[in-house]
Amino acid sequence: MPQPTMTPQDFRRIQEELGLDDAQMAEMLGFESAQNMKRLKADVDKPHHRKIMPYTARLLQAYLDGYRPADWPAGASPAQPAARSAEDVAALARRLDEIEEFLKATRNR
């Protein structure tokens, strides 16, 4: 399966579409600090730029597709209607919950 890629411009656009501020975005992606969001949104030629990892890009795409975990921030954009079966959505939700737990555990080491 090809690995998703994302540019800093894509990241900024998605964050705006989701209606999340830096602190909310950091929390939804499992980062410890909102400072990480500034690094991910920095242009690639900046010394503090950080590459957007494929698993982060996949999680953001799921959020764009309408997935919302139980702890989604109030006031952020609501889930988008998805053209998927209920079984697909349930499987996706379980997998994304697993990914979020993995990311939180990995970042807290």
Backbone as a printed PyTorch tensor [residue, N CA C, xyz], in Angstrom:
tensor([[[  0.8500,  -1.1750,   0.0000],
         [  0.0000,   0.0000,   0.0000],
         [  0.8940,   1.2360,   0.0000]],

        [[  0.6160,   2.1970,  -0.8810],
         [  1.4420,   3.4080,  -0.9070],
         [  1.2550,   4.2180,   0.3780]],

        [[  2.3410,   4.8250,   0.8120],
         [  2.3080,   5.6550,   2.0150],
         [  1.7780,   7.0390,   1.6660]],

        [[  0.8030,   7.5380,   2.4340],
         [  0.2970,   8.8840,   2.1430],
         [  1.3530,   9.9380,   2.4450]],

        [[  1.3600,  10.9680,   1.6400],
         [  2.2760,  12.0760,   1.8760],
         [  1.4600,  13.3430,   2.0630]],

        [[  2.0510,  14.2900,   2.7840],
         [  1.3410,  15.5250,   3.0640],
         [  2.3630,  16.6530,   3.1740]],

        [[  2.0410,  17.7740,   2.5600],
         [  2.9010,  18.9430,   2.6310],
         [  2.4640,  19.8190,   3.8080]],

        [[  3.3180,  20.7440,   4.2370],
         [  2.9030,  21.6900,   5.2740],
         [  1.6640,  22.4920,   4.8590]],

        [[  1.5530,  22.7970,   3.5770],
         [  0.3830,  23.5360,   3.0890],
         [ -0.8780,  22.6900,   3.2370]],

        [[ -0.7730,  21.4000,   2.9130],
         [ -1.9060,  20.4880,   3.0970],
         [ -2.3140,  20.4440,   4.5630]],

        [[ -1.3200,  20.3500,   5.4370],
         [ -1.5790,  20.2700,   6.8720],
         [ -2.3390,  21.5060,   7.3530]],

        [[ -1.8760,  22.6660,   6.9430],
         [ -2.5420,  23.9210,   7.3490],
         [ -3.9860,  23.9680,   6.8460]],

        [[ -4.1960,  23.5640,   5.5890],
         [ -5.5290,  23.5650,   4.9970],
         [ -6.4610,  22.6100,   5.7500]],

        [[ -5.9730,  21.4310,   6.0420],
         [ -6.7840,  20.4450,   6.7540],
         [ -7.1270,  20.9370,   8.1540]],

        [[ -6.1500,  21.5120,   8.8440],
         [ -6.4070,  22.0330,  10.1850],
         [ -7.5150,  23.0850,  10.1420]],

        [[ -7.4580,  23.9440,   9.1540],
         [ -8.4940,  24.9790,   9.0140],
         [ -9.8580,  24.3470,   8.7210]],

        [[ -9.8900,  23.3620,   7.8190],
         [-11.1530,  22.6890,   7.4910],
         [-11.7500,  21.9980,   8.7100]],

        [[-10.8860,  21.4400,   9.5640],
         [-11.3670,  20.7320,  10.7480],
         [-11.7910,  21.6920,  11.8540]],

        [[-11.3620,  22.9460,  11.7540],
         [-11.7430,  23.9340,  12.7570],
         [-11.0240,  23.7460,  14.0840]],

        [[ -9.7980,  23.2120,  14.0480],
         [ -9.0280,  22.9630,  15.2710],
         [ -7.9090,  23.9850,  15.4230]],

        [[ -7.7160,  24.4700,  16.6500],
         [ -6.5470,  25.3190,  16.8920],
         [ -5.3390,  24.4010,  17.1290]],

        [[ -4.1590,  24.9890,  17.3120],
         [ -2.9430,  24.1820,  17.4530],
         [ -3.0120,  23.2290,  18.6440]],

        [[ -3.5270,  23.6880,  19.7720],
         [ -3.5970,  22.8310,  20.9610],
         [ -4.5560,  21.6620,  20.7270]],

        [[ -5.6990,  21.9430,  20.1140],
         [ -6.6700,  20.8810,  19.8360],
         [ -6.1100,  19.8850,  18.8170]],

        [[ -5.4410,  20.4040,  17.7880],
         [ -4.8710,  19.5390,  16.7670],
         [ -3.7990,  18.6370,  17.3690]],

        [[ -2.9560,  19.2090,  18.2150],
         [ -1.9120,  18.4150,  18.8710],
         [ -2.5300,  17.2890,  19.6870]],

        [[ -3.5800,  17.6070,  20.4210],
         [ -4.2350,  16.5890,  21.2450],
         [ -4.8550,  15.4900,  20.3840]],

        [[ -5.5090,  15.8580,  19.2980],
         [ -6.1650,  14.8690,  18.4370],
         [ -5.1520,  13.9810,  17.7110]],

        [[ -3.9240,  14.4860,  17.5280],
         [ -2.8960,  13.6950,  16.8570],
         [ -1.9570,  12.9920,  17.8300]],

        [[ -2.1500,  13.2240,  19.1320],
         [ -1.3320,  12.5390,  20.1260],
         [ -0.0050,  13.1940,  20.4160]],

        [[  0.1550,  14.4640,  20.0700],
         [  1.3870,  15.1890,  20.3640],
         [  1.3090,  15.8100,  21.7520]],

        [[  2.4560,  15.9750,  22.3840],
         [  2.5070,  16.5320,  23.7290],
         [  2.2890,  18.0300,  23.7660]],

        [[  2.6150,  18.7100,  22.6780],
         [  2.6250,  20.1650,  22.7040],
         [  2.1150,  20.7450,  21.3860]],

        [[  1.4790,  21.9020,  21.4980],
         [  1.0410,  22.6130,  20.3000],
         [  2.2360,  23.1000,  19.4830]],

        [[  3.3980,  23.2010,  20.1080],
         [  4.6100,  23.6140,  19.4000],
         [  4.9000,  22.6750,  18.2270]],

        [[  4.5490,  21.4070,  18.3900],
         [  4.7550,  20.4430,  17.3010],
         [  3.9680,  20.8250,  16.0550]],

        [[  2.8110,  21.4420,  16.2330],
         [  1.9900,  21.8270,  15.0870],
         [  2.7040,  22.8980,  14.2690]],

        [[  3.3560,  23.8300,  14.9510],
         [  4.1060,  24.8720,  14.2420],
         [  5.2220,  24.2450,  13.4020]],

        [[  5.8590,  23.2140,  13.9290],
         [  6.9430,  22.5500,  13.1990],
         [  6.4130,  21.7990,  11.9790]],

        [[  5.2470,  21.1740,  12.1280],
         [  4.6710,  20.4380,  11.0010],
         [  4.1600,  21.3780,   9.9140]],

        [[  3.7480,  22.5860,  10.3000],
         [  3.2300,  23.5560,   9.3290],
         [  4.3300,  24.4270,   8.7300]],

        [[  5.5500,  24.3410,   9.2680],
         [  6.6550,  25.1620,   8.7700],
         [  7.0650,  24.6980,   7.3760]],

        [[  7.4230,  25.6350,   6.5400],
         [  7.9020,  25.2940,   5.2060],
         [  9.1380,  24.4080,   5.3210]],

        [[  9.3200,  23.5360,   4.3290],
         [ 10.3880,  22.5360,   4.3800],
         [ 11.7830,  23.1380,   4.4300]],

        [[ 11.9410,  24.3790,   3.9940],
         [ 13.2610,  25.0040,   4.0150],
         [ 13.5960,  25.6440,   5.3660]],

        [[ 12.6660,  25.6160,   6.3070],
         [ 12.9000,  26.2000,   7.6310],
         [ 13.6110,  25.1760,   8.5220]],

        [[ 14.5370,  25.6380,   9.3680],
         [ 15.2940,  24.6900,  10.2040],
         [ 14.4440,  23.9460,  11.2250]],

        [[ 13.3200,  24.5030,  11.6340],
         [ 12.4890,  23.8390,  12.6400],
         [ 11.3870,  22.9660,  12.0190]],

        [[ 11.4000,  22.8230,  10.6790],
         [ 10.4090,  21.9890,   9.9810],
         [ 10.5290,  20.5290,  10.4280]],

        [[  9.3830,  19.8660,  10.5880],
         [  9.3410,  18.4400,  10.8690],
         [  8.4780,  17.7660,   9.8130]],

        [[  8.9510,  16.6300,   9.3240],
         [  8.2320,  15.8630,   8.3080],
         [  6.9200,  15.3340,   8.8940]],

        [[  5.8790,  15.3710,   8.1000],
         [  4.5900,  14.8160,   8.4890],
         [  4.6390,  13.3290,   8.1630]],

        [[  4.5730,  12.5140,   9.2130],
         [  4.7030,  11.0710,   9.0510],
         [  3.4500,  10.4970,   8.3750]],

        [[  3.6040,   9.3820,   7.6480],
         [  2.4620,   8.7880,   6.9560],
         [  1.2920,   8.4460,   7.8770]],

        [[  1.5530,   7.9880,   9.0990],
         [  0.4340,   7.6460,   9.9890],
         [ -0.3220,   8.8950,  10.4290]],

        [[  0.3640,  10.0260,  10.5260],
         [ -0.3200,  11.2830,  10.8390],
         [ -1.1740,  11.7140,   9.6590]],

        [[ -0.6440,  11.5800,   8.4590],
         [ -1.3950,  11.9250,   7.2520],
         [ -2.6460,  11.0480,   7.1260]],

        [[ -2.5280,   9.7590,   7.4380],
         [ -3.6890,   8.8590,   7.3580],
         [ -4.7470,   9.2410,   8.3760]],

        [[ -4.3240,   9.5830,   9.5830],
         [ -5.2750,   9.9710,  10.6220],
         [ -5.9960,  11.2630,  10.2210]],

        [[ -5.2590,  12.2220,   9.6890],
         [ -5.8830,  13.4640,   9.2410],
         [ -6.8730,  13.2050,   8.1150]],

        [[ -6.5350,  12.2940,   7.2130],
         [ -7.4600,  11.9680,   6.1350],
         [ -8.7380,  11.3440,   6.6930]],

        [[ -8.5920,  10.5110,   7.6970],
         [ -9.7860,   9.9190,   8.3330],
         [-10.6520,  11.0060,   8.9560]],

        [[-10.0200,  11.9820,   9.6020],
         [-10.7770,  13.0940,  10.1720],
         [-11.4940,  13.8780,   9.0700]],

        [[-10.8120,  14.0890,   7.9420],
         [-11.4570,  14.7750,   6.8120],
         [-12.6290,  13.9670,   6.2620]],

        [[-12.4830,  12.6400,   6.2780],
         [-13.5330,  11.7650,   5.7740],
         [-14.7340,  11.6860,   6.7180]],

        [[-14.6030,  12.2710,   7.9000],
         [-15.7410,  12.3090,   8.8030],
         [-15.5780,  11.5760,  10.1110]],

        [[-14.4880,  10.8300,  10.2870],
         [-14.3020,  10.1270,  11.5580],
         [-14.0930,  11.1410,  12.6800]],

        [[-14.7710,  10.9380,  13.8050],
         [-14.6000,  11.7770,  14.9860],
         [-14.5270,  10.8780,  16.2150]],

        [[-13.4000,  10.9000,  16.9290],
         [-13.3080,  10.1120,  18.1570],
         [-14.2070,  10.7120,  19.2350]],

        [[-14.4140,   9.9460,  20.2840],
         [-15.3080,  10.3760,  21.3650],
         [-14.8470,  11.6730,  22.0180]],

        [[-13.5350,  11.9370,  22.0130],
         [-13.0170,  13.1450,  22.6680],
         [-12.7940,  14.3110,  21.6980]],

        [[-13.4970,  14.3080,  20.5690],
         [-13.3680,  15.3920,  19.5860],
         [-13.7520,  16.7150,  20.2560]],

        [[-12.9610,  17.7770,  20.0670],
         [-13.2400,  19.0530,  20.7380],
         [-14.5980,  19.6520,  20.3500]],

        [[-15.2910,  20.1420,  21.3510],
         [-16.5520,  20.8380,  21.1020],
         [-16.2570,  22.0950,  20.2980]],

        [[-17.0950,  22.4200,  19.3690],
         [-16.9130,  23.6280,  18.5740],
         [-16.1140,  23.4110,  17.3080]],

        [[-15.4100,  22.2850,  17.1880],
         [-14.6840,  21.9900,  15.9530],
         [-15.6920,  21.4760,  14.9300]],

        [[-15.2420,  21.3070,  13.6970],
         [-16.1800,  20.9020,  12.6560],
         [-16.7840,  19.5430,  12.9700]],

        [[-18.0660,  19.3760,  12.7040],
         [-18.7150,  18.0910,  12.9500],
         [-18.2740,  17.0610,  11.9140]],

        [[-18.6240,  15.8420,  12.1590],
         [-18.2860,  14.7710,  11.2160],
         [-18.9600,  15.0250,   9.8770]],

        [[-18.2670,  14.6580,   8.8230],
         [-18.8220,  14.7700,   7.4780],
         [-19.5730,  13.4830,   7.1510]],

        [[-20.6730,  13.5670,   6.4490],
         [-21.3530,  12.3310,   6.0630],
         [-20.4640,  11.5250,   5.1400]],

        [[-20.3540,  10.2460,   5.4060],
         [-19.4890,   9.3860,   4.6050],
         [-20.3400,   8.4550,   3.7640]],

        [[-19.8720,   8.1820,   2.5730],
         [-20.5740,   7.2690,   1.6790],
         [-19.9980,   5.8690,   1.8660]],

        [[-20.0700,   5.3750,   3.1070],
         [-19.5440,   4.0520,   3.4250],
         [-20.6260,   3.2670,   4.1530]],

        [[-20.4620,   1.9610,   4.1440],
         [-21.4080,   1.1330,   4.8760],
         [-21.1490,   1.2770,   6.3720]],

        [[-22.1360,   0.9260,   7.1750],
         [-21.9930,   0.9970,   8.6300],
         [-20.8760,   0.0710,   9.0930]],

        [[-20.7130,  -1.0680,   8.4460],
         [-19.6380,  -2.0060,   8.8220],
         [-18.2680,  -1.3990,   8.5360]],

        [[-18.1320,  -0.7280,   7.3870],
         [-16.8690,  -0.0770,   7.0530],
         [-16.5390,   1.0080,   8.0610]],

        [[-17.5410,   1.7850,   8.4320],
         [-17.3290,   2.8700,   9.3840],
         [-16.9210,   2.3070,  10.7400]],

        [[-17.5720,   1.2470,  11.1840],
         [-17.2380,   0.6370,  12.4710],
         [-15.8180,   0.0850,  12.4460]],

        [[-15.4430,  -0.5600,  11.3640],
         [-14.0790,  -1.0990,  11.2490],
         [-13.0580,   0.0330,  11.2300]],

        [[-13.3610,   1.0910,  10.5000],
         [-12.4720,   2.2390,  10.4490],
         [-12.3320,   2.8820,  11.8310]],

        [[-13.4280,   3.0300,  12.5350],
         [-13.3910,   3.6290,  13.8690],
         [-12.5420,   2.7910,  14.8090]],

        [[-12.6920,   1.4760,  14.7730],
         [-11.8630,   0.6090,  15.6330],
         [-10.3880,   0.7580,  15.2880]],

        [[-10.0840,   0.7620,  14.0040],
         [ -8.6770,   0.8720,  13.5840],
         [ -8.1010,   2.2290,  13.9680]],

        [[ -8.8500,   3.2800,  13.8050],
         [ -8.3500,   4.6050,  14.1560],
         [ -8.1670,   4.7570,  15.6600]],

        [[ -9.0480,   4.1520,  16.4420],
         [ -8.8660,   4.1560,  17.8930],
         [ -7.5600,   3.4550,  18.2660]],

        [[ -7.2740,   2.3330,  17.5870],
         [ -6.0130,   1.6200,  17.8230],
         [ -4.8190,   2.4970,  17.4620]],

        [[ -4.8970,   3.1920,  16.3230],
         [ -3.8040,   4.0680,  15.8910],
         [ -3.6070,   5.2040,  16.8850]],

        [[ -4.7020,   5.8060,  17.3430],
         [ -4.5890,   6.9020,  18.3160],
         [ -3.9390,   6.4260,  19.6030]],

        [[ -4.3100,   5.2500,  20.0860],
         [ -3.7020,   4.7030,  21.3090],
         [ -2.2130,   4.4490,  21.0930]],

        [[ -1.8740,   3.8940,  19.9280],
         [ -0.4760,   3.6520,  19.6100],
         [  0.3080,   4.9550,  19.5860]],

        [[ -0.2430,   5.9890,  18.9370],
         [  0.4470,   7.2720,  18.8510],
         [  0.6490,   7.8930,  20.2360]],

        [[ -0.3720,   7.8290,  21.0690],
         [ -0.2400,   8.3830,  22.4240],
         [  0.8250,   7.6360,  23.2090]],

        [[  0.8200,   6.3170,  23.1180],
         [  1.8070,   5.5180,  23.8400],
         [  3.2130,   5.7830,  23.3250]],

        [[  3.3560,   5.9090,  22.0150],
         [  4.6620,   6.1690,  21.4170],
         [  5.2000,   7.5270,  21.7990]],

        [[  4.3560,   8.5370,  21.7940],
         [  4.7970,   9.8980,  22.0920],
         [  5.0860,  10.1000,  23.5780]],

        [[  4.5200,   9.2680,  24.4450],
         [  4.7230,   9.4150,  25.8810],
         [  5.9400,   8.6650,  26.3980]],

        [[  6.7160,   8.0900,  25.5150],
         [  7.9280,   7.3560,  25.9430],
         [  9.0370,   8.3010,  26.2940]]])
